[in-house]
Amino acid sequence: MLNHPSPLLRVQSLKTSFFTDRGEIPAVDDITFHIHEGEIVGIVGESGCGKSVTSLSIMGLIPSPPGKITGGEIFYGDEDLTKASEKRMRDLRGNEIAMIFQEPMTSLNPVFTIGNQMLETIRLHKGWNKKDSLEHAITVLKLVGLPRAEELVKEYPHQLSGGMRQRVMIAMAMACEPKLLIADEPTTALDVTIQAQILKLMKDLNERTKTAIMLITHDLGVVAEVCDRVIVMYSGKVVEQGAVEDIFTNPSHPYTKGLLQSVPDIRQQQEKLYSIPGNVPKPGSIKEGCRFAPRCYAAFDRCSVEHPNLSEVQGDHRARCFLVEEEKEEAYG
Ligand SMILES: Nc1ncnc2c1ncn2[C@@H]1O[C@H](COP(=O)(O)OP(=O)(O)OP(=O)(O)O)[C@@H](O)[C@H]1O
Ligand code: SF4
Ligand SMILES: [Mg+2]
């Protein structure tokens, strides 16, 4: 276990909303978590839970309007990024915090060749000359499994397939050796072999340079394989968090239990995979009680009127459920 001083990233009571014709959509609703240097933290939850909005908030890239950070702080070291200037954020994004976006096409510049875009990033970060930067670009493109890297650097984004563009993005993010890498579903669109290769590269980078990684994924198998800790989000809130082994051996929130049950078990022939009944509610639509109550097999009277807090399961393992709270009360009287 690493002995950590203060976290590299500390998200404190963050709230991010979108203001639309239909009113305020509280996509991220008071979340608190941290990531230490060298840690790989997984963020999981179904579609619409607020994972991407969390990462875009950290990067200072929430489209505004309609979006806005309406509360809380995002500390990167001692600096509150919610108060940083656009210039400072651009600086950080070029040097210390890199992101692999869920939609890669939007983040490559269509008018520059792949080589030129990578050169710029590498030169800015490493201060190397053109020739060395280009060589490094080609090496990293090969590392992410892209064929014909020497020719690829002369091509434009539109000449590449979606999967290839995604790998270019991953290569660019890793070439910078950032302090913090935010990877939003980085491998979902890629085939399994490439996926495994990229995850291994991310893990290598993490071990070699102590890059902290915030890994957003639907895939709990990936979490089990590469993450140290996991944060489970539901409807804009953190509902459970803890060390990966604690979450997997002792999931304490009914939502986490449901997610784990929906993972295919390769050792068993399952006729039909379990899926949590119902859908993720629209942000802000559940005004009272636990937001998971309409889908929860364990819901009882209190759940529809009161909103549960994050309670300690054990140590840093916490879950937002009355059952955890009441179990504790019973144990300690
Ligand atoms: N530009 C926007 N305008 C209005 N609402 C938005 C906007 N972007 C996101 N939202 C809302 O914020 C909520 C959280 O979205 P977010 O993209 O963070 O989900 P996610 O957890 O990343 O889901 P997925 O797994 O599908 O990527 C959603 O309900 C979405 O409708
Ligand atoms: S608080 Fe109630 S509804 Fe919410 S997860 Fe726990 S048991 Fe289910
Ligand atoms: Mg997303």
PDB file of C-alpha atoms in Angstrom, residues 90-275:
ATOM      1  CA  ARG A  90      -4.767  25.492 -21.687  1.00  0.00           C
ATOM      2  CA  ASP A  91      -1.289  25.304 -20.222  1.00  0.00           C
ATOM      3  CA  LEU A  92      -2.224  22.468 -17.878  1.00  0.00           C
ATOM      4  CA  ARG A  93      -4.019  20.589 -20.653  1.00  0.00           C
ATOM      5  CA  GLY A  94      -0.933  20.801 -22.851  1.00  0.00           C
ATOM      6  CA  ASN A  95       1.483  19.731 -20.154  1.00  0.00           C
ATOM      7  CA  GLU A  96       0.200  18.040 -17.054  1.00  0.00           C
ATOM      8  CA  ILE A  97      -3.337  16.803 -17.509  1.00  0.00           C
ATOM      9  CA  ALA A  98      -4.193  14.863 -20.640  1.00  0.00           C
ATOM     10  CA  MET A  99      -7.523  13.454 -21.660  1.00  0.00           C
ATOM     11  CA  ILE A 100      -8.550  10.719 -24.019  1.00  0.00           C
ATOM     12  CA  PHE A 101     -12.046  11.673 -25.100  1.00  0.00           C
ATOM     13  CA  GLN A 102     -15.018   9.432 -25.577  1.00  0.00           C
ATOM     14  CA  GLU A 103     -15.516  10.916 -29.061  1.00  0.00           C
ATOM     15  CA  PRO A 104     -12.071  11.055 -30.678  1.00  0.00           C
ATOM     16  CA  MET A 105     -13.075  12.806 -33.913  1.00  0.00           C
ATOM     17  CA  THR A 106     -13.908  16.029 -32.116  1.00  0.00           C
ATOM     18  CA  SER A 107     -10.474  16.265 -30.538  1.00  0.00           C
ATOM     19  CA  LEU A 108      -8.206  15.886 -33.572  1.00  0.00           C
ATOM     20  CA  ASN A 109      -7.685  18.942 -35.749  1.00  0.00           C
ATOM     21  CA  PRO A 110      -8.874  18.068 -39.284  1.00  0.00           C
ATOM     22  CA  VAL A 111      -6.479  20.497 -41.038  1.00  0.00           C
ATOM     23  CA  PHE A 112      -3.218  19.129 -39.650  1.00  0.00           C
ATOM     24  CA  THR A 113      -1.530  15.796 -40.363  1.00  0.00           C
ATOM     25  CA  ILE A 114      -1.313  13.278 -37.526  1.00  0.00           C
ATOM     26  CA  GLY A 115       2.474  13.844 -37.420  1.00  0.00           C
ATOM     27  CA  ASN A 116       2.131  17.612 -37.097  1.00  0.00           C
ATOM     28  CA  GLN A 117      -0.384  17.358 -34.273  1.00  0.00           C
ATOM     29  CA  MET A 118       1.774  14.907 -32.398  1.00  0.00           C
ATOM     30  CA  LEU A 119       4.936  16.948 -33.011  1.00  0.00           C
ATOM     31  CA  GLU A 120       3.363  20.035 -31.516  1.00  0.00           C
ATOM     32  CA  THR A 121       2.299  18.187 -28.399  1.00  0.00           C
ATOM     33  CA  ILE A 122       5.625  16.439 -27.931  1.00  0.00           C
ATOM     34  CA  ARG A 123       7.738  19.550 -28.619  1.00  0.00           C
ATOM     35  CA  LEU A 124       5.688  21.599 -26.219  1.00  0.00           C
ATOM     36  CA  HIS A 125       6.037  19.027 -23.512  1.00  0.00           C
ATOM     37  CA  LYS A 126       9.557  17.711 -23.981  1.00  0.00           C
ATOM     38  CA  GLY A 127      11.220  20.688 -25.629  1.00  0.00           C
ATOM     39  CA  TRP A 128      12.729  18.359 -28.241  1.00  0.00           C
ATOM     40  CA  ASN A 129      13.637  19.277 -31.840  1.00  0.00           C
ATOM     41  CA  LYS A 130      11.457  18.313 -34.791  1.00  0.00           C
ATOM     42  CA  LYS A 131      13.394  15.206 -35.785  1.00  0.00           C
ATOM     43  CA  ASP A 132      13.470  13.661 -32.299  1.00  0.00           C
ATOM     44  CA  SER A 133       9.827  14.563 -31.711  1.00  0.00           C
ATOM     45  CA  LEU A 134       8.789  12.890 -34.949  1.00  0.00           C
ATOM     46  CA  GLU A 135      10.767   9.775 -34.080  1.00  0.00           C
ATOM     47  CA  HIS A 136       9.100   9.660 -30.691  1.00  0.00           C
ATOM     48  CA  ALA A 137       5.678  10.126 -32.336  1.00  0.00           C
ATOM     49  CA  ILE A 138       6.336   7.155 -34.627  1.00  0.00           C
ATOM     50  CA  THR A 139       7.518   5.022 -31.708  1.00  0.00           C
ATOM     51  CA  VAL A 140       4.378   5.738 -29.678  1.00  0.00           C
ATOM     52  CA  LEU A 141       2.100   5.107 -32.667  1.00  0.00           C
ATOM     53  CA  LYS A 142       3.729   1.706 -33.013  1.00  0.00           C
ATOM     54  CA  LEU A 143       3.295   1.090 -29.292  1.00  0.00           C
ATOM     55  CA  VAL A 144      -0.472   1.523 -29.550  1.00  0.00           C
ATOM     56  CA  GLY A 145      -0.447  -1.087 -32.289  1.00  0.00           C
ATOM     57  CA  LEU A 146      -0.894   1.135 -35.337  1.00  0.00           C
ATOM     58  CA  PRO A 147       0.551  -0.329 -38.531  1.00  0.00           C
ATOM     59  CA  ARG A 148       2.524   1.803 -41.064  1.00  0.00           C
ATOM     60  CA  ALA A 149       3.359   4.425 -38.447  1.00  0.00           C
ATOM     61  CA  GLU A 150       5.948   6.086 -40.736  1.00  0.00           C
ATOM     62  CA  GLU A 151       3.278   6.796 -43.374  1.00  0.00           C
ATOM     63  CA  LEU A 152       0.509   7.454 -40.901  1.00  0.00           C
ATOM     64  CA  VAL A 153       2.205  10.591 -39.593  1.00  0.00           C
ATOM     65  CA  LYS A 154       1.766  12.155 -43.055  1.00  0.00           C
ATOM     66  CA  GLU A 155      -1.978  11.457 -43.168  1.00  0.00           C
ATOM     67  CA  TYR A 156      -4.964  13.552 -42.055  1.00  0.00           C
ATOM     68  CA  PRO A 157      -7.531  12.488 -39.441  1.00  0.00           C
ATOM     69  CA  HIS A 158     -10.292  11.887 -42.037  1.00  0.00           C
ATOM     70  CA  GLN A 159      -8.112   9.286 -43.790  1.00  0.00           C
ATOM     71  CA  LEU A 160      -8.194   7.103 -40.670  1.00  0.00           C
ATOM     72  CA  SER A 161     -10.895   4.811 -39.323  1.00  0.00           C
ATOM     73  CA  GLY A 162     -12.572   5.640 -35.981  1.00  0.00           C
ATOM     74  CA  GLY A 163     -10.568   2.966 -34.171  1.00  0.00           C
ATOM     75  CA  MET A 164      -7.303   4.269 -35.603  1.00  0.00           C
ATOM     76  CA  ARG A 165      -8.129   7.851 -34.628  1.00  0.00           C
ATOM     77  CA  GLN A 166      -8.853   6.663 -31.112  1.00  0.00           C
ATOM     78  CA  ARG A 167      -5.434   5.026 -30.959  1.00  0.00           C
ATOM     79  CA  VAL A 168      -3.776   8.209 -32.255  1.00  0.00           C
ATOM     80  CA  MET A 169      -5.472  10.097 -29.417  1.00  0.00           C
ATOM     81  CA  ILE A 170      -4.234   7.547 -26.915  1.00  0.00           C
ATOM     82  CA  ALA A 171      -0.719   7.771 -28.375  1.00  0.00           C
ATOM     83  CA  MET A 172      -0.791  11.582 -28.128  1.00  0.00           C
ATOM     84  CA  ALA A 173      -1.985  11.547 -24.542  1.00  0.00           C
ATOM     85  CA  MET A 174       0.674   9.041 -23.527  1.00  0.00           C
ATOM     86  CA  ALA A 175       3.502  10.707 -25.467  1.00  0.00           C
ATOM     87  CA  CYS A 176       3.208  13.693 -23.122  1.00  0.00           C
ATOM     88  CA  GLU A 177       3.736  11.565 -20.024  1.00  0.00           C
ATOM     89  CA  PRO A 178       1.186  13.680 -18.135  1.00  0.00           C
ATOM     90  CA  LYS A 179       0.868  13.759 -14.346  1.00  0.00           C
ATOM     91  CA  LEU A 180      -2.823  12.971 -14.691  1.00  0.00           C
ATOM     92  CA  LEU A 181      -4.436  11.081 -17.534  1.00  0.00           C
ATOM     93  CA  ILE A 182      -8.202  11.117 -17.798  1.00  0.00           C
ATOM     94  CA  ALA A 183      -9.348   8.336 -20.079  1.00  0.00           C
ATOM     95  CA  ASP A 184     -13.044   8.370 -20.941  1.00  0.00           C
ATOM     96  CA  GLU A 185     -14.029   4.940 -22.257  1.00  0.00           C
ATOM     97  CA  PRO A 186     -10.693   4.807 -24.100  1.00  0.00           C
ATOM     98  CA  THR A 187     -10.983   1.323 -25.493  1.00  0.00           C
ATOM     99  CA  THR A 188     -14.721   0.691 -25.911  1.00  0.00           C
ATOM    100  CA  ALA A 189     -14.650   1.041 -29.702  1.00  0.00           C
ATOM    101  CA  LEU A 190     -11.553  -1.108 -30.156  1.00  0.00           C
ATOM    102  CA  ASP A 191     -11.296  -4.843 -30.649  1.00  0.00           C
ATOM    103  CA  VAL A 192     -10.386  -7.022 -27.690  1.00  0.00           C
ATOM    104  CA  THR A 193      -6.750  -7.653 -28.586  1.00  0.00           C
ATOM    105  CA  ILE A 194      -5.993  -3.955 -29.119  1.00  0.00           C
ATOM    106  CA  GLN A 195      -7.981  -3.149 -25.972  1.00  0.00           C
ATOM    107  CA  ALA A 196      -5.769  -5.416 -23.876  1.00  0.00           C
ATOM    108  CA  GLN A 197      -2.645  -3.959 -25.475  1.00  0.00           C
ATOM    109  CA  ILE A 198      -3.720  -0.370 -24.728  1.00  0.00           C
ATOM    110  CA  LEU A 199      -4.612  -1.168 -21.133  1.00  0.00           C
ATOM    111  CA  LYS A 200      -1.220  -2.732 -20.670  1.00  0.00           C
ATOM    112  CA  LEU A 201       0.418   0.391 -22.119  1.00  0.00           C
ATOM    113  CA  MET A 202      -1.518   2.593 -19.736  1.00  0.00           C
ATOM    114  CA  LYS A 203      -0.474   0.437 -16.827  1.00  0.00           C
ATOM    115  CA  ASP A 204       3.175   0.527 -17.993  1.00  0.00           C
ATOM    116  CA  LEU A 205       3.030   4.313 -18.289  1.00  0.00           C
ATOM    117  CA  ASN A 206       1.559   4.497 -14.802  1.00  0.00           C
ATOM    118  CA  GLU A 207       4.319   2.321 -13.362  1.00  0.00           C
ATOM    119  CA  ARG A 208       7.128   4.009 -15.275  1.00  0.00           C
ATOM    120  CA  THR A 209       6.221   7.669 -14.817  1.00  0.00           C
ATOM    121  CA  LYS A 210       3.761   7.579 -11.862  1.00  0.00           C
ATOM    122  CA  THR A 211       1.073   9.040 -14.116  1.00  0.00           C
ATOM    123  CA  ALA A 212      -2.206   8.982 -12.198  1.00  0.00           C
ATOM    124  CA  ILE A 213      -5.071   7.663 -14.291  1.00  0.00           C
ATOM    125  CA  MET A 214      -8.779   8.320 -13.975  1.00  0.00           C
ATOM    126  CA  LEU A 215     -10.271   5.549 -16.053  1.00  0.00           C
ATOM    127  CA  ILE A 216     -13.920   5.820 -17.007  1.00  0.00           C
ATOM    128  CA  THR A 217     -15.315   2.531 -18.162  1.00  0.00           C
ATOM    129  CA  HIS A 218     -18.454   0.402 -18.388  1.00  0.00           C
ATOM    130  CA  ASP A 219     -16.311  -2.677 -18.106  1.00  0.00           C
ATOM    131  CA  LEU A 220     -15.867  -3.968 -14.558  1.00  0.00           C
ATOM    132  CA  GLY A 221     -13.460  -6.594 -15.880  1.00  0.00           C
ATOM    133  CA  VAL A 222     -11.140  -3.748 -16.909  1.00  0.00           C
ATOM    134  CA  VAL A 223     -11.522  -2.170 -13.472  1.00  0.00           C
ATOM    135  CA  ALA A 224     -10.592  -5.425 -11.753  1.00  0.00           C
ATOM    136  CA  GLU A 225      -7.553  -5.763 -13.955  1.00  0.00           C
ATOM    137  CA  VAL A 226      -5.985  -2.318 -13.849  1.00  0.00           C
ATOM    138  CA  CYS A 227      -7.504  -0.107 -11.133  1.00  0.00           C
ATOM    139  CA  ASP A 228      -6.435   0.442  -7.527  1.00  0.00           C
ATOM    140  CA  ARG A 229      -9.670   2.085  -6.437  1.00  0.00           C
ATOM    141  CA  VAL A 230     -13.133   2.443  -7.873  1.00  0.00           C
ATOM    142  CA  ILE A 231     -15.819   5.094  -7.696  1.00  0.00           C
ATOM    143  CA  VAL A 232     -19.356   4.065  -8.595  1.00  0.00           C
ATOM    144  CA  MET A 233     -21.590   6.871  -9.845  1.00  0.00           C
ATOM    145  CA  TYR A 234     -25.351   6.896 -10.095  1.00  0.00           C
ATOM    146  CA  SER A 235     -27.500   9.802 -11.199  1.00  0.00           C
ATOM    147  CA  GLY A 236     -24.814  12.448 -10.653  1.00  0.00           C
ATOM    148  CA  LYS A 237     -23.761  11.129  -7.228  1.00  0.00           C
ATOM    149  CA  VAL A 238     -21.017   8.883  -5.873  1.00  0.00           C
ATOM    150  CA  VAL A 239     -22.908   5.875  -4.479  1.00  0.00           C
ATOM    151  CA  GLU A 240     -19.971   3.668  -3.523  1.00  0.00           C
ATOM    152  CA  GLN A 241     -16.224   3.983  -3.408  1.00  0.00           C
ATOM    153  CA  GLY A 242     -13.308   1.952  -2.157  1.00  0.00           C
ATOM    154  CA  ALA A 243     -10.347  -0.246  -2.991  1.00  0.00           C
ATOM    155  CA  VAL A 244     -11.057  -2.519  -5.953  1.00  0.00           C
ATOM    156  CA  GLU A 245     -10.772  -5.688  -3.881  1.00  0.00           C
ATOM    157  CA  ASP A 246     -13.238  -4.359  -1.278  1.00  0.00           C
ATOM    158  CA  ILE A 247     -15.773  -3.380  -3.927  1.00  0.00           C
ATOM    159  CA  PHE A 248     -15.486  -6.741  -5.658  1.00  0.00           C
ATOM    160  CA  THR A 249     -15.526  -8.922  -2.562  1.00  0.00           C
ATOM    161  CA  ASN A 250     -17.980  -6.883  -0.526  1.00  0.00           C
ATOM    162  CA  PRO A 251     -20.125  -4.675  -2.768  1.00  0.00           C
ATOM    163  CA  SER A 252     -22.406  -2.799  -0.384  1.00  0.00           C
ATOM    164  CA  HIS A 253     -24.690  -0.643  -2.514  1.00  0.00           C
ATOM    165  CA  PRO A 254     -27.494  -2.519  -4.299  1.00  0.00           C
ATOM    166  CA  TYR A 255     -26.537  -0.660  -7.505  1.00  0.00           C
ATOM    167  CA  THR A 256     -22.942  -1.912  -7.343  1.00  0.00           C
ATOM    168  CA  LYS A 257     -24.230  -5.423  -6.634  1.00  0.00           C
ATOM    169  CA  GLY A 258     -26.408  -5.145  -9.732  1.00  0.00           C
ATOM    170  CA  LEU A 259     -23.523  -3.920 -11.875  1.00  0.00           C
ATOM    171  CA  LEU A 260     -21.363  -6.804 -10.707  1.00  0.00           C
ATOM    172  CA  GLN A 261     -24.107  -9.299 -11.448  1.00  0.00           C
ATOM    173  CA  SER A 262     -24.368  -7.960 -14.982  1.00  0.00           C
ATOM    174  CA  VAL A 263     -20.748  -8.861 -15.742  1.00  0.00           C
ATOM    175  CA  PRO A 264     -20.552 -12.006 -17.873  1.00  0.00           C
ATOM    176  CA  ASP A 265     -18.819 -14.833 -16.042  1.00  0.00           C
ATOM    177  CA  ILE A 266     -16.642 -16.637 -18.554  1.00  0.00           C
ATOM    178  CA  ARG A 267     -16.462 -19.710 -16.323  1.00  0.00           C
ATOM    179  CA  GLN A 268     -20.201 -20.235 -16.511  1.00  0.00           C
ATOM    180  CA  GLN A 269     -22.567 -20.721 -19.376  1.00  0.00           C
ATOM    181  CA  GLN A 270     -25.258 -18.209 -18.584  1.00  0.00           C
ATOM    182  CA  GLU A 271     -28.491 -18.317 -20.489  1.00  0.00           C
ATOM    183  CA  LYS A 272     -29.305 -14.682 -20.005  1.00  0.00           C
ATOM    184  CA  LEU A 273     -27.194 -12.086 -18.303  1.00  0.00           C
ATOM    185  CA  TYR A 274     -28.725 -10.238 -15.368  1.00  0.00           C
ATOM    186  CA  SER A 275     -29.521  -6.608 -16.003  1.00  0.00           C
TER     187      SER A 275
END
